[in-house]
Amino acid sequence: MGRFYITTPIYYVNDYPHIGHAYCTVCADFFARYHRLKGDETHFLTGTDEHGQKVQKSAAAEGITPQALADRVVERYHALWKQLRISHDDFIRTTQARHEKGVLALLDRLVAAGDVYKASYRGPYCVSCEAFFPENQIVEGKCPDFGHPVTVLEEESYFFRLSRYQEPLLQLYAERPDFVLPQSRMNEVRAFVEGGLKDLSISRTSITWGIPYPGDEKHVLYVWLDALSNYVTALGYGSDDPSKYGTFWPADLHLIGKDILRFHAVYWPAFLMSAGLPLPKHVYGHGWWMKDASKMSKSLGNVVDPRPYLEEFGADALRYFLLREKPIETDGSFSDEAFLDRLNADLANDLGNLASRLTNLLERQAKGAIGPGDGSLKAHAGAAVDRYCAAVERFSPREALEAIWGLISDLNKFLVEREPWAKPGTPEALATLSEAARALRLAALCLEPAMPEAAPRITEALGFERTDFVNARWADRQSGSARKLTGLFPRVDKAEYFARLGKDGAGERGSRGAGDKRGEAREMEDEKKTPEVNAHQAPAAVAPPVPPPAQQAQERISIDEFRRVELRAGKILEAERVPKSNKLVRMVVDFGSERRQIVGGIGKKYAPEQLVGRTCPFVYNLQPAKLMGVESNGMIMAGNLDGEPILLQFIEDVPAGSKIT
Ligand code: ME8
């Protein structure tokens, strides 16, 4: 059994999480889950970067303290990671006492090594990057990395003797060419260091929101020294209990975006060398998600919010898309079209159909019993698992999933060729089904790190015991007992999807900040004051025909959680079709003390005149949503019959407004 320590960047709290943050964290989660399944003692760290000028500025613009801003935004991270099924073992916030203590312990080591001195500094400074840049790198008053405007800043500052580490760093890159991955990024980093390293300013007097410099408190520590240290402070470095540090440091992998490579591949190893601490094994700089070939940015209004996708399609579909769609090392473009294509082709068709067809046939032909099979797929499936493992070990989720999809598509072909449905119950048919079920069991095991909800459902439906990679053999002696599995990944009607979204003006879901040039602090302010009324809530106005996978496999909730949902009987007084929609009906509903307008997607099944006068159950305390421009203040409840919403009725007459408990 090995050990595996993986980290994500700690994210800034001056903005809410978007698909890029979700991406990096999902990749890290994939690796962490894989290593846990492999039996490795695994530690997965993520968190938030809460100090520094950006956060101070955003908070000031809102008229709140930076801590209040951080406390608010961090909740969004917690909620998103829960929704995305992120399985981190720890979440560090740089404002926590444990972190500050560890940072100062690390600084002590740099000082003790003679690597810190005080001097005055004047030069071009980029507020956005929180970094000084050498004069010769400034182009037309803009920073070299992102083209942000720079200002000249003069400061008394503490400096770290980064220049001392030029040679040791070059030696490190020579000895460990996989220290930075992928290779192309290693080359960039090497070239940067070969260009010469200047000493690094590690304190600021221009801001107050940071860790005070010990003994000279008009300085606060440079936010990057503060932030990078999180990887060791979270393990208890510098605390009374550094046992986790002893167990897990050095990290196996710092997974980061290519935007922050220099900080991780140059500054961080230099700090660690100075402190005499071991260096991480790998720093992987992943590529970016773009939107329509541009980098996502608020001013362009193309920042993708992951939540609507999660709400409608569940965690597994989004996780799978992010891991599979683009190679980790390159940039890729996010679009609803690509997302739905993957969902329909790979998940609903290839995987979903295979699982439901196979379990159905097994149930019908063999009462679910999975026998020994004939061994014809054993070597093939084993090779796919090996390819998968090798790809994960080289940090390549896409290739890993491709290996499993190769197996899935071969399994589909295997069934089509052998046609077990044409000769039900024969020994040949039963051997074919058992053989395919054993191979699917291995595929499902490999899919667990990507799809922690759906994959175990497949294993369970096949009736095999859950196992880890160490025991991931053909399981000759284990017998399964299958139960029919349906609705794993319902197909999405793309035309309906785009019609629904397009009419609401968004066209694509999940983008935020469209046309919003008021700056991030204002946007947060707006969000705080008003409940969100977004296109993404559109489907909430009627119970979806088939529950998304996230809901099917959800953990059970407590009675108190259930009680948060207020259900009431409402009498439909008026009903009419929403213009240009074949599905939506606008209703006026009487709840005794008030009348509300509610829009429901029941128009295909029911004519408006069938609805008037009926008393039905409604979700009463749902946030308002706009459906094709019409405000809806609640949700009519419906069952589902072959994908059609079926309204519910009370057996006895109940008064409008009565609570349903
Ligand atoms: O840089 N595509 O935090 P941050 C893919 N606090 N990934 C993206 C992305 C995109 N379009 N946009 C962001 C910071 N990311 C510092 C880090 S670590 C000691 C301190 C991901 O909130 C990517 O992983 O700006 C990137 O490196 C990270 O978010 C930056 O997050």
XYZ file of C-alpha atoms and ligand atoms in Angstrom:
692
model
C 0.000 0.000 0.000
C 1.321 3.385 -0.954
C 0.542 6.945 0.009
C -0.869 9.702 -2.092
C -1.167 13.365 -1.223
C -2.867 15.592 -3.783
C -3.739 19.277 -3.661
C -5.690 21.794 -5.727
C -4.912 25.508 -5.758
C -6.601 27.331 -2.945
C -9.096 29.566 -4.686
C -9.509 33.304 -4.235
C -12.604 34.426 -2.404
C -13.094 37.642 -4.332
C -15.227 35.721 -6.791
C -17.627 32.808 -6.820
C -16.501 29.439 -8.173
C -16.948 28.734 -11.873
C -16.429 25.807 -14.195
C -12.635 26.290 -14.199
C -12.443 25.892 -10.436
C -14.795 22.932 -10.682
C -12.571 21.395 -13.347
C -9.359 21.407 -11.365
C -11.115 20.112 -8.270
C -12.913 17.339 -10.188
C -9.617 16.183 -11.726
C -8.011 16.115 -8.286
C -11.013 14.242 -6.913
C -10.724 11.715 -9.715
C -7.082 11.044 -8.833
C -7.807 10.904 -5.108
C -10.676 8.445 -5.528
C -8.568 6.272 -7.797
C -5.788 6.081 -5.227
C -8.229 5.282 -2.456
C -9.642 2.459 -4.574
C -6.117 1.273 -5.175
C -5.726 1.005 -1.428
C -3.328 3.925 -1.026
C -3.450 6.001 2.092
C -4.753 9.135 0.434
C -5.007 12.753 1.482
C -6.797 15.287 -0.688
C -6.557 18.966 0.168
C -8.388 21.959 -1.225
C -9.295 25.327 0.244
C -9.494 29.078 -0.160
C -6.974 31.879 -0.469
C -8.465 34.656 1.597
C -5.799 37.324 2.084
C -4.387 39.918 -0.264
C -5.217 42.989 -2.192
C -7.865 41.487 -4.476
C -9.996 40.366 -1.570
C -9.404 43.600 0.338
C -10.491 45.638 -2.696
C -13.593 43.614 -3.418
C -14.666 43.770 0.216
C -14.075 47.530 0.370
C -16.194 48.023 -2.740
C -19.023 46.255 -0.968
C -18.471 48.082 2.287
C -17.863 44.904 4.252
C -14.806 43.445 5.936
C -12.600 41.071 3.958
C -13.353 38.395 6.510
C -17.099 38.822 5.963
C -16.565 38.515 2.211
C -14.447 35.407 2.686
C -16.997 33.853 5.025
C -19.717 34.363 2.465
C -17.842 33.139 -0.585
C -16.346 30.117 1.152
C -19.858 28.798 1.680
C -20.338 28.724 -2.061
C -17.237 26.585 -2.377
C -18.441 24.209 0.302
C -21.844 23.918 -1.332
C -20.395 23.377 -4.798
C -17.956 20.715 -3.665
C -20.792 18.893 -1.945
C -22.938 19.060 -5.054
C -20.040 17.858 -7.196
C -19.298 14.976 -4.819
C -15.790 16.189 -4.098
C -14.233 13.892 -1.513
C -11.535 16.160 -0.063
C -10.104 15.167 3.287
C -9.358 18.712 4.365
C -10.322 22.253 3.425
C -7.888 24.952 4.423
C -8.667 28.638 4.699
C -5.699 30.945 4.903
C -7.418 32.950 7.628
C -7.407 29.960 9.957
C -5.087 30.133 12.954
C -3.515 26.782 12.059
C -2.430 28.227 8.738
C -1.023 31.493 10.067
C 1.020 29.631 12.646
C 2.500 27.325 10.026
C 3.328 30.201 7.655
C 5.295 31.977 10.368
C 7.158 28.755 11.161
C 8.116 28.488 7.505
C 9.157 32.146 7.357
C 11.402 31.527 10.387
C 13.230 28.884 8.383
C 13.755 31.248 5.434
C 15.066 33.923 7.797
C 17.305 31.394 9.585
C 18.743 30.375 6.221
C 19.793 33.998 5.668
C 17.470 34.310 2.691
C 15.392 37.295 3.849
C 16.485 40.969 3.907
C 14.782 44.346 4.027
C 15.170 46.940 1.283
C 13.281 49.556 -0.603
C 11.746 48.675 -3.902
C 10.268 50.693 -6.712
C 8.843 49.137 -9.828
C 5.847 48.254 -11.974
C 3.238 46.408 -9.960
C 0.191 44.509 -11.185
C -2.635 44.584 -8.673
C -4.455 41.761 -10.387
C -1.465 39.407 -10.340
C -0.317 40.795 -6.993
C 3.219 40.894 -8.366
C 5.990 43.268 -9.287
C 7.347 42.777 -12.799
C 10.764 43.768 -14.162
C 10.610 46.965 -16.218
C 11.667 45.163 -19.408
C 8.669 42.826 -19.257
C 6.062 45.582 -19.267
C 4.444 46.135 -22.629
C 2.507 49.368 -23.083
C 1.856 49.684 -19.383
C 0.446 46.132 -19.152
C 1.665 43.093 -17.211
C 3.320 40.359 -19.291
C 1.107 37.520 -18.080
C -2.400 38.812 -18.611
C -2.130 42.339 -19.996
C -3.555 43.906 -16.838
C -2.653 47.564 -16.298
C 0.327 48.100 -13.984
C 1.134 50.981 -11.661
C 4.497 52.065 -10.300
C 4.721 51.248 -6.629
C 7.451 52.149 -4.178
C 7.607 50.116 -1.057
C 9.879 49.167 1.720
C 9.811 45.445 1.555
C 11.269 42.243 2.831
C 12.917 40.276 0.077
C 13.546 36.602 -0.415
C 16.853 35.760 -2.087
C 15.288 33.982 -5.021
C 18.368 34.748 -7.112
C 20.320 32.275 -4.970
C 18.090 29.476 -6.178
C 18.509 29.840 -9.903
C 21.153 27.149 -10.126
C 19.559 24.737 -7.629
C 16.267 25.052 -9.523
C 17.887 24.359 -12.879
C 19.579 21.372 -11.311
C 16.231 20.174 -9.980
C 14.644 20.407 -13.431
C 17.597 18.528 -14.933
C 17.485 15.755 -12.359
C 13.725 15.448 -12.267
C 12.389 16.329 -15.697
C 8.914 15.235 -14.602
C 8.883 17.681 -11.675
C 6.710 19.906 -13.839
C 4.158 18.275 -16.108
C 3.237 18.210 -18.903
C 6.613 18.384 -20.577
C 5.812 21.552 -22.529
C 5.273 23.412 -19.264
C 8.550 22.111 -17.886
C 10.242 23.693 -20.891
C 8.509 27.034 -20.252
C 9.531 27.021 -16.619
C 13.123 26.101 -17.404
C 13.355 28.875 -19.975
C 11.981 31.359 -17.467
C 14.544 30.420 -14.818
C 17.382 30.392 -17.341
C 16.419 33.992 -18.121
C 17.589 34.942 -14.616
C 15.872 35.266 -11.246
C 15.612 38.477 -9.239
C 15.003 38.502 -5.508
C 11.343 38.382 -4.628
C 9.470 40.908 -2.535
C 7.661 38.950 0.191
C 5.941 41.700 2.169
C 3.638 44.634 1.498
C 2.989 47.880 3.329
C 0.354 48.989 0.824
C -2.303 46.667 2.189
C -3.407 45.485 5.600
C -5.318 42.300 4.801
C -2.735 39.633 5.367
C -0.578 37.949 7.958
C 1.368 40.653 9.831
C 5.124 40.406 9.382
C 6.448 39.333 12.792
C 8.118 42.207 14.617
C 7.391 44.742 11.844
C 3.670 44.924 11.681
C 3.230 47.650 9.149
C 4.146 44.899 6.690
C 1.921 42.001 5.816
C 3.241 38.883 4.160
C 3.068 38.661 0.387
C -0.083 36.731 -0.452
C 1.722 34.108 -2.527
C 4.132 33.154 0.257
C 1.119 32.962 2.525
C -0.947 30.949 0.019
C 1.665 28.466 -1.177
C 2.439 27.485 2.398
C -1.062 26.031 2.712
C 0.177 22.759 1.274
C 2.232 22.130 4.406
C 0.326 24.129 7.024
C -2.797 22.056 6.371
C -0.768 19.004 7.362
C 0.103 20.611 10.678
C 3.537 21.928 9.740
C 4.658 24.279 12.505
C 1.888 23.129 14.845
C 1.936 21.004 17.975
C 0.809 18.008 15.947
C 2.748 17.715 12.705
C 1.958 14.001 12.351
C 0.086 14.415 9.074
C 3.016 16.400 7.748
C 5.230 13.445 8.664
C 2.903 11.034 6.910
C 2.036 12.889 3.730
C 4.720 15.431 2.880
C 6.113 15.695 0.215
C 2.975 15.938 -1.887
C 2.665 13.580 -4.818
C 0.862 16.107 -6.938
C 0.080 19.811 -6.863
C -2.600 20.057 -9.520
C -2.931 23.650 -10.699
C -3.892 25.643 -13.773
C -1.203 26.789 -16.167
C -1.852 30.372 -15.026
C -0.082 29.839 -11.719
C 2.740 27.621 -12.835
C 5.565 30.020 -12.054
C 4.481 30.360 -8.437
C 4.407 26.585 -7.989
C 7.349 25.528 -10.120
C 9.790 28.324 -9.251
C 8.898 30.198 -6.054
C 7.487 27.308 -4.069
C 10.391 24.893 -4.588
C 12.795 27.773 -3.855
C 11.019 28.502 -0.544
C 11.113 24.806 0.320
C 14.801 24.493 -0.556
C 15.552 27.502 1.615
C 13.571 25.997 4.496
C 15.290 22.645 4.003
C 12.029 20.823 3.354
C 11.480 18.098 0.752
C 10.023 19.135 -2.601
C 6.710 17.937 -4.023
C 6.986 15.109 -6.522
C 5.009 16.700 -9.341
C 3.419 20.003 -10.272
C 0.887 19.562 -13.060
C -0.260 22.683 -14.921
C -3.560 21.827 -16.581
C -5.069 23.685 -19.527
C -7.990 26.084 -19.429
C -11.631 25.838 -20.212
C -12.520 28.574 -22.623
C -15.921 29.706 -23.737
C -16.370 30.191 -27.455
C -12.593 30.267 -27.909
C -12.112 33.121 -25.414
C -10.840 32.956 -21.901
C -13.737 33.166 -19.509
C -14.060 36.573 -17.970
C -16.730 38.524 -16.257
C -16.490 41.477 -18.554
C -17.146 39.226 -21.545
C -20.048 37.677 -19.660
C -18.940 34.176 -20.535
C -18.091 32.734 -17.151
C -19.747 29.327 -16.867
C -21.525 28.600 -13.606
C -21.549 24.840 -12.940
C -24.616 24.838 -10.707
C -27.388 24.754 -13.302
C -25.786 21.700 -14.922
C -25.511 19.977 -11.588
C -29.073 20.791 -10.682
C -30.468 19.432 -13.917
C -28.126 16.560 -14.764
C -26.424 15.582 -11.516
C -22.770 15.457 -10.531
C -21.710 12.457 -12.590
C -22.670 13.884 -15.976
C -20.730 17.095 -15.420
C -17.756 15.302 -13.881
C -17.626 12.895 -16.783
C -17.839 15.666 -19.338
C -15.054 17.688 -17.735
C -12.751 14.700 -17.442
C -13.458 13.251 -20.863
C -14.000 16.163 -23.188
C -10.586 17.768 -23.322
C -7.086 16.468 -22.646
C -5.940 17.733 -19.274
C -2.875 19.459 -20.705
C -4.610 21.534 -23.381
C -7.301 24.186 -23.497
C -10.828 23.243 -24.460
C -14.045 25.012 -25.183
C -17.089 24.551 -22.997
C -20.443 24.456 -24.714
C -23.875 23.099 -23.921
C -23.910 21.372 -27.287
C -20.745 19.399 -26.498
C -21.997 18.636 -23.005
C -25.325 17.260 -24.217
C -23.652 15.262 -26.981
C -21.392 13.528 -24.473
C -24.285 12.946 -22.136
C -26.470 11.424 -24.823
C -23.842 9.469 -26.745
C -21.510 8.203 -24.040
C -23.642 8.082 -20.950
C -27.239 7.500 -22.048
C -26.438 5.411 -25.132
C -23.217 3.516 -24.638
C -23.122 3.030 -20.899
C -26.743 3.456 -19.829
C -28.158 1.215 -22.524
C -25.538 -1.452 -21.956
C -26.217 -1.577 -18.224
C -29.986 -1.632 -18.597
C -30.014 -4.093 -21.489
C -27.661 -6.495 -19.777
C -29.329 -6.449 -16.379
C -32.727 -6.749 -18.029
C -31.673 -9.798 -20.062
C -30.056 -11.397 -17.038
C -33.176 -10.880 -14.991
C -35.448 -12.231 -17.700
C -33.337 -15.162 -18.836
C -31.520 -16.245 -15.689
C -33.465 -14.709 -12.804
C -30.453 -12.441 -12.429
C -27.909 -15.220 -11.843
C -24.469 -14.430 -13.237
C -22.562 -17.618 -13.922
C -18.926 -18.272 -14.770
C -19.116 -17.099 -18.423
C -16.798 -18.577 -21.024
C -13.704 -16.456 -20.424
C -13.718 -14.968 -23.896
C -13.568 -11.367 -22.649
C -11.293 -11.890 -19.679
C -7.980 -10.921 -21.252
C -9.527 -8.063 -23.198
C -11.172 -6.524 -20.140
C -8.010 -6.986 -18.104
C -5.987 -5.139 -20.734
C -8.484 -2.248 -20.721
C -8.168 -1.978 -16.935
C -4.369 -1.958 -17.255
C -4.524 0.802 -19.867
C -6.866 2.737 -17.640
C -4.584 2.450 -14.597
C -1.508 3.429 -16.607
C -3.300 6.524 -17.924
C -4.396 7.617 -14.440
C -0.865 7.135 -13.161
C 0.353 9.551 -15.833
C -2.390 11.969 -14.790
C -4.456 11.594 -17.897
C -8.140 11.191 -17.031
C -9.276 11.453 -20.621
C -7.141 8.575 -21.845
C -8.176 6.538 -18.818
C -11.846 7.008 -19.646
C -11.186 6.324 -23.310
C -9.751 2.940 -22.359
C -12.946 2.089 -20.506
C -15.146 3.405 -23.291
C -13.250 1.154 -25.660
C -14.279 -1.750 -23.467
C -17.873 -0.550 -23.232
C -18.198 -0.240 -26.964
C -16.646 -3.706 -27.438
C -19.167 -5.081 -24.971
C -22.010 -3.567 -26.931
C -20.597 -5.134 -30.103
C -20.127 -8.460 -28.329
C -23.817 -8.550 -27.425
C -24.928 -7.544 -30.901
C -22.756 -10.235 -32.479
C -23.839 -13.000 -30.130
C -27.499 -11.947 -29.889
C -28.301 -13.560 -26.544
C -31.870 -12.225 -26.885
C -32.435 -14.473 -29.919
C -31.889 -17.687 -27.964
C -33.144 -16.944 -24.475
C -32.141 -19.251 -21.661
C -29.733 -21.382 -23.734
C -26.315 -22.152 -22.201
C -24.712 -20.053 -24.912
C -26.905 -17.041 -24.169
C -26.311 -17.367 -20.437
C -22.548 -17.627 -20.914
C -22.619 -14.517 -23.117
C -24.594 -12.522 -20.568
C -22.398 -13.642 -17.677
C -19.272 -12.860 -19.604
C -20.478 -9.377 -20.459
C -21.618 -8.793 -16.866
C -18.156 -9.631 -15.535
C -16.547 -7.239 -17.969
C -19.081 -4.527 -17.105
C -18.268 -5.039 -13.450
C -14.645 -4.135 -14.141
C -15.666 -1.139 -16.239
C -17.916 0.100 -13.421
C -15.100 -0.227 -10.937
C -12.849 1.903 -13.114
C -15.611 4.459 -13.546
C -16.083 5.032 -9.828
C -13.486 7.825 -9.567
C -15.226 9.696 -12.369
C -18.806 8.829 -11.491
C -19.133 8.168 -7.795
C -22.926 7.930 -7.996
C -23.671 5.971 -11.152
C -20.774 3.507 -11.102
C -21.616 1.933 -7.736
C -25.226 1.652 -8.901
C -24.049 -0.511 -11.785
C -21.935 -2.702 -9.499
C -24.880 -3.027 -7.162
C -27.294 -3.873 -9.978
C -24.952 -6.639 -11.078
C -24.993 -7.932 -7.529
C -21.237 -8.208 -7.189
C -19.441 -7.148 -4.074
C -17.719 -3.790 -4.329
C -14.005 -4.241 -4.532
C -10.827 -2.241 -4.937
C -8.214 -2.369 -7.676
C -6.028 -4.729 -5.716
C -8.847 -7.244 -5.872
C -10.074 -6.218 -9.282
C -9.698 -9.530 -10.949
C -12.110 -11.351 -13.113
C -13.857 -12.616 -9.978
C -14.258 -16.106 -11.424
C -15.507 -17.472 -8.195
C -17.814 -14.651 -7.279
C -21.298 -14.994 -8.616
C -23.432 -11.970 -9.242
C -27.150 -11.598 -9.010
C -28.441 -8.912 -11.312
C -31.454 -6.676 -10.982
C -32.752 -4.577 -13.818
C -31.207 -1.121 -13.801
C -32.990 1.699 -15.581
C -32.787 5.447 -15.790
C -29.049 5.633 -15.177
C -28.576 8.548 -17.572
C -31.796 9.690 -19.227
C -31.394 10.993 -22.769
C -31.796 14.717 -23.141
C -33.933 16.179 -25.876
C -31.533 18.781 -27.252
C -34.105 20.664 -29.290
C -36.346 21.019 -26.282
C -33.392 22.033 -24.122
C -32.239 24.800 -26.421
C -35.785 25.987 -27.056
C -36.318 26.261 -23.314
C -33.094 28.159 -22.742
C -33.075 30.252 -25.856
C -36.426 31.765 -25.097
C -35.206 32.899 -21.747
C -32.604 34.983 -23.420
C -29.601 33.062 -22.200
C -29.268 30.631 -25.093
C -26.773 28.671 -23.065
C -27.145 27.954 -19.437
C -24.668 28.605 -16.759
C -23.086 31.796 -18.113
C -22.995 34.666 -15.743
C -21.977 38.248 -15.816
C -23.353 38.784 -19.323
C -22.910 42.401 -20.206
C -22.077 43.059 -16.599
C -19.370 45.660 -16.483
C -20.166 46.839 -13.011
C -17.433 44.760 -11.427
C -17.505 41.737 -9.253
C -18.302 43.389 -5.966
C -21.538 44.783 -7.359
C -22.476 41.452 -8.762
C -22.032 39.809 -5.415
C -24.013 42.574 -3.772
C -26.894 41.999 -6.156
C -26.857 38.335 -5.535
C -26.894 38.847 -1.816
C -29.875 41.136 -1.876
C -32.205 39.450 -4.288
C -33.024 35.811 -4.650
C -31.584 34.538 -7.894
C -34.041 34.472 -10.718
C -32.127 32.700 -13.397
C -32.829 30.707 -16.462
C -31.288 27.756 -14.699
C -34.283 27.412 -12.481
C -36.581 26.859 -15.396
C -36.941 23.125 -14.987
C -37.765 23.519 -11.340
C -41.292 24.634 -12.050
C -42.459 21.150 -12.778
C -41.181 17.931 -11.338
C -38.830 16.611 -14.037
C -40.157 13.550 -15.852
C -37.235 11.399 -14.764
C -35.283 12.374 -11.705
C -31.690 13.273 -12.496
C -29.140 10.702 -11.394
C -27.917 12.882 -8.553
C -31.298 12.622 -6.954
C -31.724 8.937 -7.544
C -28.606 7.971 -5.707
C -28.678 10.710 -3.097
C -28.006 10.019 0.530
C -31.057 9.983 2.713
C -32.098 13.240 4.280
C -33.281 13.921 7.787
C -36.856 14.782 8.611
C -35.687 18.316 9.397
C -34.214 18.703 5.943
C -37.471 17.459 4.428
C -39.444 19.921 6.523
C -37.664 22.792 4.835
C -39.768 22.032 1.787
C -43.222 23.488 2.268
C -45.918 21.616 0.374
C -49.449 22.981 0.079
C -52.695 22.173 -1.630
C -53.577 24.799 -4.223
C -56.742 25.206 -6.253
C -56.163 26.077 -9.890
C -58.389 29.051 -10.710
C -57.112 29.928 -14.176
C -54.897 28.176 -16.706
C -53.632 29.160 -20.136
C -50.772 28.140 -22.403
C -47.619 30.236 -22.295
C -47.362 31.719 -25.808
C -44.930 29.886 -28.120
C -44.429 27.010 -25.695
C -45.942 23.596 -26.273
C -45.233 22.578 -22.713
C -45.687 25.437 -20.336
C -48.978 26.403 -18.739
C -49.486 29.568 -16.712
C -51.813 29.033 -13.786
C -53.350 31.244 -11.137
C -53.509 29.162 -7.993
C -55.509 29.831 -4.856
C -53.738 29.027 -1.567
C -56.442 30.377 0.723
C -54.595 33.407 2.030
C -53.105 34.347 -1.353
C -53.220 33.719 -5.065
C -50.073 32.985 -6.964
C -48.996 32.696 -10.556
C -47.286 29.355 -11.169
C -45.933 28.011 -14.424
C -45.757 24.269 -14.974
C -44.448 22.082 -17.795
C -47.597 19.998 -18.064
C -49.076 21.429 -21.247
C -48.238 18.482 -23.486
C -50.266 16.147 -21.336
C -53.063 18.406 -20.093
C -55.157 21.040 -21.803
C -55.590 24.196 -19.697
C -59.333 23.616 -19.423
C -58.692 20.207 -17.800
C -56.792 21.939 -15.018
C -59.151 24.670 -13.896
C -60.992 23.779 -10.692
C -58.596 21.022 -9.629
C -56.793 21.031 -6.304
C -53.248 19.702 -6.553
C -50.126 19.609 -4.386
C -47.559 22.387 -4.920
C -44.122 23.216 -3.592
C -44.908 26.484 -1.905
C -41.585 27.892 -0.718
C -39.543 27.623 -3.896
C -37.614 30.689 -4.999
C -39.311 32.474 -7.887
C -38.128 31.532 -11.380
C -38.839 32.888 -14.831
C -39.952 30.397 -17.442
C -39.906 31.799 -20.940
C -40.182 35.214 -19.405
C -43.166 34.371 -17.165
C -42.593 34.468 -13.433
C -43.436 31.338 -11.495
C -43.925 31.347 -7.734
C -43.986 27.697 -6.825
C -44.029 24.316 -8.488
C -46.825 21.932 -9.315
C -45.963 18.369 -8.356
C -46.265 15.511 -10.784
C -45.569 11.830 -11.062
C -44.144 10.369 -14.199
C -45.494 7.843 -16.634
C -43.273 7.004 -19.593
C -41.657 10.390 -19.361
C -44.972 12.275 -19.132
C -45.816 14.311 -16.050
C -48.904 12.944 -14.310
C -50.729 15.224 -11.904
C -51.514 14.146 -8.356
C -54.890 14.526 -6.683
C -56.226 14.177 -3.182
C -58.656 11.376 -2.406
C -60.863 13.690 -0.320
C -61.480 17.375 -0.918
C -58.967 19.492 0.965
C -59.226 23.264 1.388
C -56.918 25.393 -0.755
C -53.802 26.351 1.187
C -53.783 23.388 3.552
C -50.314 22.159 4.386
C -49.124 18.777 3.216
C -46.987 16.991 5.767
O -4.874 31.636 -8.581
N -10.131 26.790 -16.852
O -6.776 31.321 -7.333
P -7.938 31.370 -8.438
C -9.585 25.867 -16.071
N -5.463 31.828 -5.135
N -9.198 26.089 -14.813
C -9.370 27.313 -14.319
C -9.927 28.357 -15.080
C -10.324 28.049 -16.416
N -10.878 28.933 -17.218
N -9.975 29.453 -14.317
C -9.464 29.107 -13.098
C -5.451 31.520 -7.517
N -9.097 27.816 -13.102
C -4.646 31.507 -6.238
C -4.010 30.147 -6.090
S -2.535 28.347 -4.785
C -1.402 28.382 -3.592
C -3.145 29.978 -4.881
C -8.527 27.040 -11.991
O -9.213 31.450 -7.677
C -7.089 26.674 -12.294
O -6.769 25.499 -11.587
O -7.653 32.401 -9.451
C -6.354 27.865 -11.735
O -5.007 27.601 -11.466
C -7.135 28.159 -10.491
O -8.489 27.871 -10.834
C -6.959 29.605 -10.061
O -7.870 29.916 -9.089
